[in-house]
């Protein structure tokens, strides 16, 4: 799953710490109110609302007492906001504002905020978005060019309106808590001798639905020809997503894809993405709009399904062509081919060895986001510092699967936050084929050169709108993914999901 939504797998990648109790982070003075909101994993939104209209507002902040950042904030309806990212969980922010009032500029006192606490207070004016109840419409467009009728196109939305409690969206816009009893209720689904709850609706039933004011860690399954078959745990606490490594999974012969999102009105800005982290089923587009702020962004793929499949086979190396089957193109991390024992288990071994040999013989230095990692491989581990603090250690990836899944040596339990940060950077660099030259790690034009790399991910960047895609778990390193996040915690004006074929 993607980084934005590892709240579902790591658990949970866009919600994470946002599911905790809300503690006020806003503080006021005589002529302003200000605060900080969590805005996704590693992201926060600063906000500032002056009582007298201001011509400009700047926010300044230090992370753990160092690396001062300065940004001009954006104004909408009298509230100034700025969302920033790449912040480690637990980081202490020291922040303050410079604002114009009747000509002169004024500096506020310094304030404190800790990343990942879950705390947040929405600005009184709401941040310049929609309003009302905080809900918003999603419209589904049948772009299958007549291949599938509206009665054959299905949507299933699962998410949490209350932390830890899963619900699904009904076509009338209401939520219903998942229940294993629905697996035997009237109208239930049956496949291969097992019953499943009927939680999908077709576009013939509803082509526009309302998303409630809070739905976090959500997954929007889209399928054609058949609804999705999703088992519910006996305690009603969880559900089972498709497992493409399981030959008996009931969704293996279903054409499906999905969109991920999270949202909490006034606290967590809407953020969502199309994804190919696990597979590609058919083309999906997502247009996110917020009229009050002028936000209008579209991500996804507009080619036909046949065009994608044909171009994929022509573009990727021989190792990646067997990932195509009749129903989907499976991602390397999801395929047994690239796992231990698979035919391509050693596909990236030479690239991994080259990088580790280079950083054994030469110093490793990576500067990004005004932070510098420096070190050298000693006794098989990269021993490094971050901005002089450390040492920290990163083990050598032992398998191609570590890189394709961004797991194991690059991301596992027990690693320090700083080690996970650099692990994510190495994961991205190996997948993009630039691990030997850190000067290219933040140069998109250098990504996916000839040689050993993740051809699957490189291809989906080539066909994605704006060359954005989520082809592997840390594809959002250097902002290359299809994630789109609104600049405030008000609702979108609308979200439009195009279902192609």
Short mmCIF file of C-alpha atoms in Angstrom, two decimals:
data_model
loop_
_atom_site.label_atom_id
_atom_site.label_comp_id
_atom_site.label_asym_id
_atom_site.label_seq_id
_atom_site.Cartn_x
_atom_site.Cartn_y
_atom_site.Cartn_z
CA UNK A 1 0.00 0.00 0.00
CA UNK A 2 0.99 3.58 -0.44
CA UNK A 3 2.76 5.76 2.08
CA UNK A 4 -0.19 8.14 2.20
CA UNK A 5 -2.37 5.27 3.42
CA UNK A 6 -0.09 3.01 5.41
CA UNK A 7 -2.71 3.49 8.06
CA UNK A 8 -4.06 0.30 6.47
CA UNK A 9 -0.82 -1.69 6.42
CA UNK A 10 1.75 -0.13 8.73
CA UNK A 11 -0.99 0.58 10.45
CA UNK A 12 -2.62 2.93 9.63
CA UNK A 13 -0.07 5.39 5.96
CA UNK A 14 -1.99 8.55 5.98
CA UNK A 15 -3.92 8.38 9.20
CA UNK A 16 -1.44 6.93 11.68
CA UNK A 17 -1.16 9.25 14.62
CA UNK A 18 -4.10 11.29 13.40
CA UNK A 19 -6.51 8.84 15.02
CA UNK A 20 -5.66 9.89 18.56
CA UNK A 21 -7.69 12.18 20.74
CA UNK A 22 -7.78 15.78 19.65
CA UNK A 23 -6.01 18.21 21.96
CA UNK A 24 -6.24 21.94 21.24
CA UNK A 25 -3.20 23.37 19.48
CA UNK A 26 -4.62 26.83 18.84
CA UNK A 27 -3.45 29.89 20.72
CA UNK A 28 -4.77 33.43 20.43
CA UNK A 29 -3.50 36.94 20.93
CA UNK A 30 -5.33 40.27 20.89
CA UNK A 31 -5.18 40.55 17.11
CA UNK A 32 -4.85 36.99 15.80
CA UNK A 33 -5.56 33.32 16.36
CA UNK A 34 -3.13 30.63 15.23
CA UNK A 35 -2.56 26.92 15.41
CA UNK A 36 -1.25 23.73 13.80
CA UNK A 37 -3.23 20.80 12.40
CA UNK A 38 -1.99 17.31 11.51
CA UNK A 39 -2.28 16.96 7.73
CA UNK A 40 -1.19 13.37 7.05
CA UNK A 41 1.82 11.25 7.88
CA UNK A 42 4.80 13.59 8.34
CA UNK A 43 2.77 16.66 7.40
CA UNK A 44 1.24 19.56 9.33
CA UNK A 45 -0.72 22.64 8.38
CA UNK A 46 0.08 25.95 10.05
CA UNK A 47 -2.79 28.44 10.14
CA UNK A 48 -3.06 32.07 11.14
CA UNK A 49 -6.21 34.20 11.31
CA UNK A 50 -5.70 37.95 11.99
CA UNK A 51 -8.50 40.11 13.33
CA UNK A 52 -7.38 42.89 10.99
CA UNK A 53 -6.89 41.93 7.31
CA UNK A 54 -3.21 41.35 6.58
CA UNK A 55 -1.36 41.95 3.32
CA UNK A 56 1.01 39.07 4.04
CA UNK A 57 1.75 36.41 6.64
CA UNK A 58 4.93 34.32 6.83
CA UNK A 59 5.46 31.25 8.96
CA UNK A 60 8.89 30.30 10.31
CA UNK A 61 9.76 27.04 12.06
CA UNK A 62 12.60 24.95 13.44
CA UNK A 63 12.57 21.15 13.57
CA UNK A 64 14.11 19.86 16.79
CA UNK A 65 15.76 23.25 17.24
CA UNK A 66 17.51 23.39 13.87
CA UNK A 67 17.09 24.00 10.14
CA UNK A 68 14.92 27.12 10.11
CA UNK A 69 12.32 27.18 7.33
CA UNK A 70 10.44 30.27 6.14
CA UNK A 71 7.32 30.26 3.97
CA UNK A 72 4.84 32.81 2.68
CA UNK A 73 1.40 31.57 3.65
CA UNK A 74 -1.67 31.35 1.38
CA UNK A 75 -4.78 33.37 2.14
CA UNK A 76 -8.39 32.31 1.65
CA UNK A 77 -11.36 34.07 3.22
CA UNK A 78 -9.12 35.79 5.75
CA UNK A 79 -7.34 32.67 6.98
CA UNK A 80 -3.69 32.08 6.10
CA UNK A 81 -2.45 28.48 5.79
CA UNK A 82 0.69 26.60 4.85
CA UNK A 83 1.09 22.81 4.71
CA UNK A 84 4.61 21.38 5.07
CA UNK A 85 5.88 17.81 4.98
CA UNK A 86 8.79 15.41 5.50
CA UNK A 87 8.53 15.84 9.26
CA UNK A 88 9.49 12.84 11.42
CA UNK A 89 6.95 11.68 13.96
CA UNK A 90 7.75 13.09 17.38
CA UNK A 91 9.67 16.06 16.01
CA UNK A 92 9.41 19.22 18.12
CA UNK A 93 8.42 22.26 16.08
CA UNK A 94 9.34 25.74 17.29
CA UNK A 95 7.28 28.10 15.12
CA UNK A 96 6.25 31.76 14.85
CA UNK A 97 4.68 34.16 12.39
CA UNK A 98 5.42 37.51 10.76
CA UNK A 99 2.28 39.39 9.76
CA UNK A 100 1.40 42.78 8.29
CA UNK A 101 -0.99 45.03 10.20
CA UNK A 102 -1.87 48.49 8.94
CA UNK A 103 1.53 48.79 7.24
CA UNK A 104 4.16 47.63 9.78
CA UNK A 105 5.26 44.00 10.10
CA UNK A 106 4.92 42.25 13.46
CA UNK A 107 6.51 39.07 14.80
CA UNK A 108 4.54 36.79 17.10
CA UNK A 109 6.04 34.97 20.08
CA UNK A 110 7.33 31.43 19.47
CA UNK A 111 4.93 28.50 19.82
CA UNK A 112 5.51 24.75 20.15
CA UNK A 113 3.96 21.72 18.48
CA UNK A 114 4.94 18.04 18.40
CA UNK A 115 4.46 16.15 15.13
CA UNK A 116 2.30 13.03 15.36
CA UNK A 117 0.43 13.92 18.55
CA UNK A 118 -2.93 13.85 16.79
CA UNK A 119 -3.73 17.29 18.18
CA UNK A 120 -5.26 20.01 16.11
CA UNK A 121 -7.77 22.82 16.15
CA UNK A 122 -9.37 24.05 12.93
CA UNK A 123 -9.21 27.80 12.27
CA UNK A 124 -12.38 29.63 13.32
CA UNK A 125 -13.01 30.74 9.75
CA UNK A 126 -12.52 27.24 8.43
CA UNK A 127 -9.55 27.86 6.17
CA UNK A 128 -11.35 29.04 3.06
CA UNK A 129 -12.92 25.87 1.73
CA UNK A 130 -16.47 24.59 1.50
CA UNK A 131 -18.35 24.64 4.77
CA UNK A 132 -21.70 23.52 6.11
CA UNK A 133 -21.67 20.02 7.52
CA UNK A 134 -18.24 19.19 6.10
CA UNK A 135 -19.57 16.55 3.71
CA UNK A 136 -18.96 16.67 -0.03
CA UNK A 137 -20.08 14.94 -3.24
CA UNK A 138 -18.22 12.30 -5.22
CA UNK A 139 -19.30 11.77 -8.80
CA UNK A 140 -18.42 8.58 -10.66
CA UNK A 141 -18.02 8.78 -14.42
CA UNK A 142 -18.42 5.67 -16.51
CA UNK A 143 -15.57 6.11 -18.98
CA UNK A 144 -15.56 2.49 -20.17
CA UNK A 145 -16.59 3.55 -23.68
CA UNK A 146 -19.68 1.37 -23.68
CA UNK A 147 -17.90 -1.80 -22.60
CA UNK A 148 -19.65 -1.83 -19.22
CA UNK A 149 -23.07 -0.34 -18.46
CA UNK A 150 -23.73 1.61 -15.26
CA UNK A 151 -25.38 -1.48 -13.82
CA UNK A 152 -22.07 -3.35 -14.32
CA UNK A 153 -19.81 -0.75 -12.68
CA UNK A 154 -19.54 -1.08 -8.90
CA UNK A 155 -18.19 1.01 -6.02
CA UNK A 156 -17.35 -0.12 -2.49
CA UNK A 157 -16.13 2.49 0.01
CA UNK A 158 -14.70 1.32 3.36
CA UNK A 159 -13.32 3.67 6.00
CA UNK A 160 -13.36 4.73 9.63
CA UNK A 161 -15.69 7.45 10.88
CA UNK A 162 -14.61 6.43 14.39
CA UNK A 163 -11.03 5.26 15.03
CA UNK A 164 -10.79 1.48 14.87
CA UNK A 165 -14.36 0.99 13.67
CA UNK A 166 -14.86 0.17 10.01
CA UNK A 167 -17.95 1.18 8.08
CA UNK A 168 -19.05 1.07 4.48
CA UNK A 169 -20.81 3.77 2.48
CA UNK A 170 -24.34 3.17 1.27
CA UNK A 171 -25.58 4.77 -1.97
CA UNK A 172 -27.70 7.24 0.04
CA UNK A 173 -24.51 8.67 1.61
CA UNK A 174 -24.98 7.10 5.03
CA UNK A 175 -22.47 4.83 6.74
CA UNK A 176 -23.16 1.37 8.10
CA UNK A 177 -20.80 -0.42 10.45
CA UNK A 178 -19.46 -3.63 8.92
CA UNK A 179 -21.13 -6.75 10.32
CA UNK A 180 -20.41 -10.42 9.66
CA UNK A 181 -24.17 -10.99 10.02
CA UNK A 182 -24.62 -9.16 6.71
CA UNK A 183 -22.89 -12.10 5.04
CA UNK A 184 -26.09 -14.10 5.50
CA UNK A 185 -28.58 -11.22 5.28
CA UNK A 186 -31.07 -10.97 2.39
CA UNK A 187 -29.32 -9.89 -0.81
CA UNK A 188 -25.90 -11.20 0.29
CA UNK A 189 -23.31 -12.31 -2.25
CA UNK A 190 -22.08 -15.87 -2.72
CA UNK A 191 -18.97 -17.10 -4.46
CA UNK A 192 -17.19 -20.45 -4.39
CA UNK A 193 -19.53 -21.68 -1.67
CA UNK A 194 -18.93 -18.75 0.70
CA UNK A 195 -21.24 -15.86 1.54
CA UNK A 196 -20.17 -12.20 1.54
CA UNK A 197 -21.90 -8.99 2.61
CA UNK A 198 -23.36 -6.94 -0.25
CA UNK A 199 -21.51 -3.67 0.43
CA UNK A 200 -21.03 -2.44 -3.15
CA UNK A 201 -23.46 -0.31 -5.14
CA UNK A 202 -23.63 0.12 -8.89
CA UNK A 203 -23.51 3.40 -10.79
CA UNK A 204 -27.08 2.61 -11.87
CA UNK A 205 -28.02 2.86 -8.19
CA UNK A 206 -26.00 6.02 -7.56
CA UNK A 207 -23.52 7.88 -9.76
CA UNK A 208 -23.05 10.64 -7.17
CA UNK A 209 -22.77 9.98 -3.43
CA UNK A 210 -21.98 12.09 -0.38
CA UNK A 211 -18.83 11.47 1.64
CA UNK A 212 -19.40 12.21 5.35
CA UNK A 213 -17.46 14.76 7.39
CA UNK A 214 -15.07 12.13 8.68
CA UNK A 215 -13.80 9.01 6.93
CA UNK A 216 -10.20 8.07 7.55
CA UNK A 217 -8.00 5.33 6.13
CA UNK A 218 -10.58 4.87 3.40
CA UNK A 219 -10.34 2.66 0.35
CA UNK A 220 -12.69 3.07 -2.60
CA UNK A 221 -12.82 -0.18 -4.56
CA UNK A 222 -13.95 0.15 -8.16
CA UNK A 223 -14.92 -2.97 -10.10
CA UNK A 224 -16.60 -3.84 -13.39
CA UNK A 225 -18.66 -6.90 -14.25
CA UNK A 226 -18.86 -7.97 -10.62
CA UNK A 227 -18.96 -6.47 -7.13
CA UNK A 228 -16.08 -7.09 -4.73
CA UNK A 229 -16.11 -10.04 -2.35
CA UNK A 230 -14.83 -8.79 1.00
CA UNK A 231 -14.91 -11.05 4.10
CA UNK A 232 -15.70 -9.52 7.50
CA UNK A 233 -14.11 -10.79 10.70
CA UNK A 234 -16.41 -12.53 13.20
CA UNK A 235 -15.85 -9.74 15.75
CA UNK A 236 -16.82 -7.08 13.15
CA UNK A 237 -13.50 -5.31 13.79
CA UNK A 238 -11.88 -5.85 10.41
CA UNK A 239 -12.20 -6.98 6.82
CA UNK A 240 -10.06 -8.83 4.30
CA UNK A 241 -8.83 -7.08 1.19
CA UNK A 242 -7.93 -8.93 -2.00
CA UNK A 243 -4.85 -11.15 -1.71
CA UNK A 244 -3.42 -11.60 -5.18
CA UNK A 245 -0.87 -14.14 -3.91
CA UNK A 246 -3.72 -16.42 -2.83
CA UNK A 247 -4.93 -18.51 -5.79
CA UNK A 248 -8.24 -19.05 -3.97
CA UNK A 249 -8.97 -15.36 -3.38
CA UNK A 250 -12.50 -14.63 -4.61
CA UNK A 251 -11.39 -11.41 -6.34
CA UNK A 252 -8.66 -12.94 -8.51
CA UNK A 253 -11.06 -13.15 -11.45
CA UNK A 254 -12.70 -9.76 -10.80
CA UNK A 255 -11.64 -6.66 -12.74
CA UNK A 256 -10.99 -4.06 -10.04
CA UNK A 257 -8.84 -1.10 -9.04
CA UNK A 258 -9.04 1.44 -6.21
CA UNK A 259 -8.61 4.95 -4.89
CA UNK A 260 -7.39 5.75 -1.37
CA UNK A 261 -8.31 8.76 0.75
CA UNK A 262 -8.56 10.15 4.25
CA UNK A 263 -10.47 13.16 5.60
CA UNK A 264 -11.70 14.70 8.84
CA UNK A 265 -13.53 17.98 8.53
CA UNK A 266 -11.72 20.76 10.35
CA UNK A 267 -8.84 18.56 11.46
CA UNK A 268 -7.35 16.45 8.62
CA UNK A 269 -7.34 17.95 5.11
CA UNK A 270 -8.71 15.70 2.40
CA UNK A 271 -5.93 13.71 0.77
CA UNK A 272 -6.28 10.96 -1.79
CA UNK A 273 -4.51 9.10 -4.56
CA UNK A 274 -4.82 6.62 -7.36
CA UNK A 275 -2.33 3.81 -6.94
CA UNK A 276 -0.42 1.06 -8.71
CA UNK A 277 1.56 0.03 -5.62
CA UNK A 278 0.02 -3.44 -5.71
CA UNK A 279 -1.42 -3.69 -9.23
CA UNK A 280 -3.06 -2.01 -12.20
CA UNK A 281 -6.56 -3.16 -13.08
CA UNK A 282 -7.91 -0.48 -15.39
CA UNK A 283 -7.42 3.27 -15.91
CA UNK A 284 -8.74 5.51 -13.14
CA UNK A 285 -8.68 9.30 -12.90
CA UNK A 286 -9.39 11.46 -9.84
CA UNK A 287 -10.20 15.18 -10.11
CA UNK A 288 -10.11 17.01 -6.76
CA UNK A 289 -11.64 20.50 -6.59
CA UNK A 290 -12.10 23.18 -3.93
CA UNK A 291 -13.68 26.25 -5.51
CA UNK A 292 -12.97 28.73 -2.71
CA UNK A 293 -9.21 28.19 -2.94
CA UNK A 294 -9.03 27.64 -6.70
CA UNK A 295 -7.72 24.11 -6.17
CA UNK A 296 -8.33 21.88 -9.20
CA UNK A 297 -6.01 18.92 -9.76
CA UNK A 298 -6.45 15.69 -11.71
CA UNK A 299 -4.32 12.56 -11.44
CA UNK A 300 -4.51 9.12 -12.98
CA UNK A 301 -4.39 7.52 -16.42
CA UNK A 302 -6.48 8.54 -19.43
CA UNK A 303 -5.24 5.87 -21.88
CA UNK A 304 -7.49 2.91 -22.57
CA UNK A 305 -6.83 -0.34 -20.75
CA UNK A 306 -5.65 -2.00 -23.97
CA UNK A 307 -3.26 0.89 -24.65
CA UNK A 308 -1.76 0.62 -21.18
CA UNK A 309 -1.27 -3.13 -21.46
CA UNK A 310 0.22 -2.92 -24.96
CA UNK A 311 2.57 -0.06 -24.12
CA UNK A 312 3.60 -1.77 -20.89
CA UNK A 313 4.79 -4.89 -22.69
CA UNK A 314 6.80 -2.79 -25.13
CA UNK A 315 8.33 -0.55 -22.45
CA UNK A 316 9.49 -2.92 -19.70
CA UNK A 317 12.27 -5.49 -19.56
CA UNK A 318 11.69 -9.21 -19.91
CA UNK A 319 11.66 -9.74 -16.14
CA UNK A 320 8.52 -7.57 -15.81
CA UNK A 321 6.41 -8.87 -18.71
CA UNK A 322 5.11 -11.97 -16.87
CA UNK A 323 3.42 -9.62 -14.38
CA UNK A 324 0.58 -9.22 -16.90
CA UNK A 325 -2.40 -11.58 -16.70
CA UNK A 326 -5.93 -11.45 -18.09
CA UNK A 327 -7.24 -9.35 -15.21
CA UNK A 328 -4.41 -7.01 -14.19
CA UNK A 329 -0.75 -6.08 -14.20
CA UNK A 330 0.62 -7.14 -10.84
CA UNK A 331 3.27 -5.01 -9.12
CA UNK A 332 6.66 -6.62 -8.48
CA UNK A 333 6.17 -6.41 -4.72
CA UNK A 334 2.88 -8.33 -5.06
CA UNK A 335 4.25 -11.03 -7.36
CA UNK A 336 5.89 -14.25 -6.20
CA UNK A 337 8.36 -13.79 -9.10
CA UNK A 338 10.32 -11.11 -7.24
CA UNK A 339 10.10 -12.74 -3.81
CA UNK A 340 12.59 -15.23 -2.33
CA UNK A 341 12.41 -18.41 -4.38
CA UNK A 342 10.91 -16.63 -7.38
CA UNK A 343 12.45 -16.48 -10.83
CA UNK A 344 13.41 -12.80 -10.33
CA UNK A 345 14.36 -13.00 -6.65
CA UNK A 346 17.88 -11.77 -7.46
CA UNK A 347 16.90 -9.15 -10.02
CA UNK A 348 18.29 -6.20 -8.06
CA UNK A 349 21.09 -7.99 -6.24
CA UNK A 350 23.86 -6.57 -8.42
CA UNK A 351 22.51 -3.02 -7.98
CA UNK A 352 22.33 -3.50 -4.22
CA UNK A 353 25.90 -4.89 -4.14
CA UNK A 354 27.21 -2.03 -6.28
CA UNK A 355 25.72 0.61 -4.02
CA UNK A 356 27.00 -0.99 -0.84
CA UNK A 357 30.46 -1.45 -2.34
CA UNK A 358 30.53 2.18 -3.44
CA UNK A 359 29.55 3.48 -0.01
CA UNK A 360 32.10 1.17 1.58
CA UNK A 361 34.90 2.68 -0.48
CA UNK A 362 33.51 6.22 -0.57
CA UNK A 363 31.65 8.51 1.79
CA UNK A 364 27.89 8.57 1.47
CA UNK A 365 26.34 12.06 1.52
CA UNK A 366 22.74 13.00 0.82
CA UNK A 367 21.41 16.52 1.31
CA UNK A 368 17.71 17.06 0.93
CA UNK A 369 15.10 19.30 2.58
CA UNK A 370 17.96 21.25 4.19
CA UNK A 371 19.07 18.10 6.01
CA UNK A 372 22.28 16.16 5.42
CA UNK A 373 22.92 12.45 5.93
CA UNK A 374 26.60 11.48 5.94
CA UNK A 375 28.30 8.15 6.54
CA UNK A 376 30.04 5.06 5.22
CA UNK A 377 29.39 1.33 5.16
CA UNK A 378 31.25 -0.32 8.05
CA UNK A 379 31.04 -4.07 8.66
CA UNK A 380 28.17 -4.35 6.21
CA UNK A 381 26.02 -1.57 7.69
CA UNK A 382 25.78 2.05 6.63
CA UNK A 383 26.89 4.02 9.69
CA UNK A 384 25.61 7.57 9.31
CA UNK A 385 24.70 10.83 10.98
CA UNK A 386 21.92 13.28 10.24
CA UNK A 387 22.94 16.91 10.58
CA UNK A 388 25.76 15.70 12.82
CA UNK A 389 23.53 13.68 15.16
CA UNK A 390 24.04 9.96 15.49
CA UNK A 391 25.40 7.53 14.71
CA UNK A 392 22.53 5.63 13.16
CA UNK A 393 22.67 2.45 11.09
CA UNK A 394 21.05 1.09 7.96
CA UNK A 395 21.51 -2.56 7.08
CA UNK A 396 22.11 -3.72 3.53
CA UNK A 397 18.95 -4.92 1.78
CA UNK A 398 19.25 -8.70 1.61
CA UNK A 399 16.75 -9.34 -1.19
CA UNK A 400 15.15 -7.73 -4.21
CA UNK A 401 11.89 -8.02 -2.26
CA UNK A 402 13.27 -5.64 0.41
CA UNK A 403 13.55 -2.98 -2.29
CA UNK A 404 10.36 -3.71 -4.22
CA UNK A 405 8.29 -3.71 -1.01
CA UNK A 406 10.36 -1.09 0.84
CA UNK A 407 10.55 -3.47 3.76
CA UNK A 408 13.02 -5.62 5.67
CA UNK A 409 16.34 -3.80 5.97
CA UNK A 410 14.78 -0.59 4.63
CA UNK A 411 11.72 -0.45 6.89
CA UNK A 412 11.01 -2.73 9.82
CA UNK A 413 10.00 -2.65 13.46
CA UNK A 414 12.70 -1.48 15.82
CA UNK A 415 14.36 0.95 13.42
CA UNK A 416 14.80 4.51 14.67
CA UNK A 417 12.79 7.26 12.94
CA UNK A 418 15.95 8.65 11.32
CA UNK A 419 16.85 5.16 10.05
CA UNK A 420 13.37 4.80 8.56
CA UNK A 421 13.81 8.18 6.87
CA UNK A 422 17.00 7.13 5.14
CA UNK A 423 15.55 3.69 4.42
CA UNK A 424 12.74 5.37 2.50
CA UNK A 425 15.27 7.42 0.53
CA UNK A 426 17.26 4.29 -0.39
CA UNK A 427 14.08 2.45 -1.31
CA UNK A 428 13.13 5.23 -3.72
CA UNK A 429 16.66 5.46 -5.14
CA UNK A 430 16.92 1.70 -5.80
CA UNK A 431 13.47 1.55 -7.42
CA UNK A 432 14.32 4.59 -9.56
CA UNK A 433 17.72 3.21 -10.58
CA UNK A 434 19.79 6.11 -9.17
CA UNK A 435 21.22 4.64 -5.96
CA UNK A 436 24.85 5.12 -7.05
CA UNK A 437 24.62 8.91 -7.39
CA UNK A 438 22.93 10.86 -4.58
CA UNK A 439 23.00 13.99 -6.77
CA UNK A 440 20.28 12.29 -8.83
CA UNK A 441 18.06 11.23 -5.93
CA UNK A 442 16.11 14.49 -6.15
CA UNK A 443 16.38 14.93 -9.93
CA UNK A 444 13.26 13.42 -11.56
CA UNK A 445 14.72 13.72 -15.06
CA UNK A 446 17.38 11.20 -14.03
CA UNK A 447 14.92 8.59 -12.76
CA UNK A 448 14.48 5.19 -14.40
CA UNK A 449 17.58 5.11 -16.63
CA UNK A 450 18.74 2.00 -18.47
CA UNK A 451 19.82 -0.78 -16.14
CA UNK A 452 18.43 -2.54 -13.08
CA UNK A 453 15.45 -0.67 -11.64
CA UNK A 454 11.71 -1.03 -11.14
CA UNK A 455 10.54 -0.98 -14.77
CA UNK A 456 6.94 -1.42 -13.63
CA UNK A 457 6.99 1.83 -11.63
CA UNK A 458 8.90 3.67 -14.34
CA UNK A 459 6.27 2.72 -16.91
CA UNK A 460 3.35 3.98 -14.85
CA UNK A 461 5.11 7.30 -14.37
CA UNK A 462 5.41 7.53 -18.15
CA UNK A 463 1.64 7.14 -18.69
CA UNK A 464 0.34 8.93 -15.57
CA UNK A 465 -0.96 12.49 -15.85
CA UNK A 466 1.90 14.85 -15.04
CA UNK A 467 4.15 11.77 -14.90
CA UNK A 468 2.81 11.12 -11.41
CA UNK A 469 2.16 7.60 -10.18
CA UNK A 470 2.31 5.44 -7.07
CA UNK A 471 4.39 2.60 -8.44
CA UNK A 472 6.04 1.55 -5.15
CA UNK A 473 5.45 2.27 -1.48
CA UNK A 474 7.75 5.31 -1.15
CA UNK A 475 7.05 6.80 -4.54
CA UNK A 476 6.03 10.00 -2.77
CA UNK A 477 9.68 10.69 -1.88
CA UNK A 478 10.45 13.94 -3.74
CA UNK A 479 6.73 14.44 -4.42
CA UNK A 480 6.46 12.12 -7.42
CA UNK A 481 3.30 10.28 -6.43
CA UNK A 482 -0.34 10.80 -7.38
CA UNK A 483 -1.26 11.99 -3.88
CA UNK A 484 -3.23 15.24 -3.79
CA UNK A 485 -3.94 17.00 -0.48
CA UNK A 486 -6.09 20.08 -0.04
CA UNK A 487 -4.48 23.16 1.58
CA UNK A 488 -7.03 23.25 4.41
CA UNK A 489 -9.32 20.91 6.36
CA UNK A 490 -12.54 22.08 4.74
CA UNK A 491 -14.29 19.70 2.35
CA UNK A 492 -13.59 19.53 -1.35
CA UNK A 493 -16.20 21.13 -3.57
CA UNK A 494 -16.29 17.82 -5.36
CA UNK A 495 -14.29 14.73 -6.20
CA UNK A 496 -14.78 13.15 -9.61
CA UNK A 497 -13.65 9.56 -10.17
CA UNK A 498 -13.33 8.43 -13.78
CA UNK A 499 -13.59 4.68 -14.29
CA UNK A 500 -11.96 3.76 -17.59
CA UNK A 501 -11.51 0.73 -19.79
#
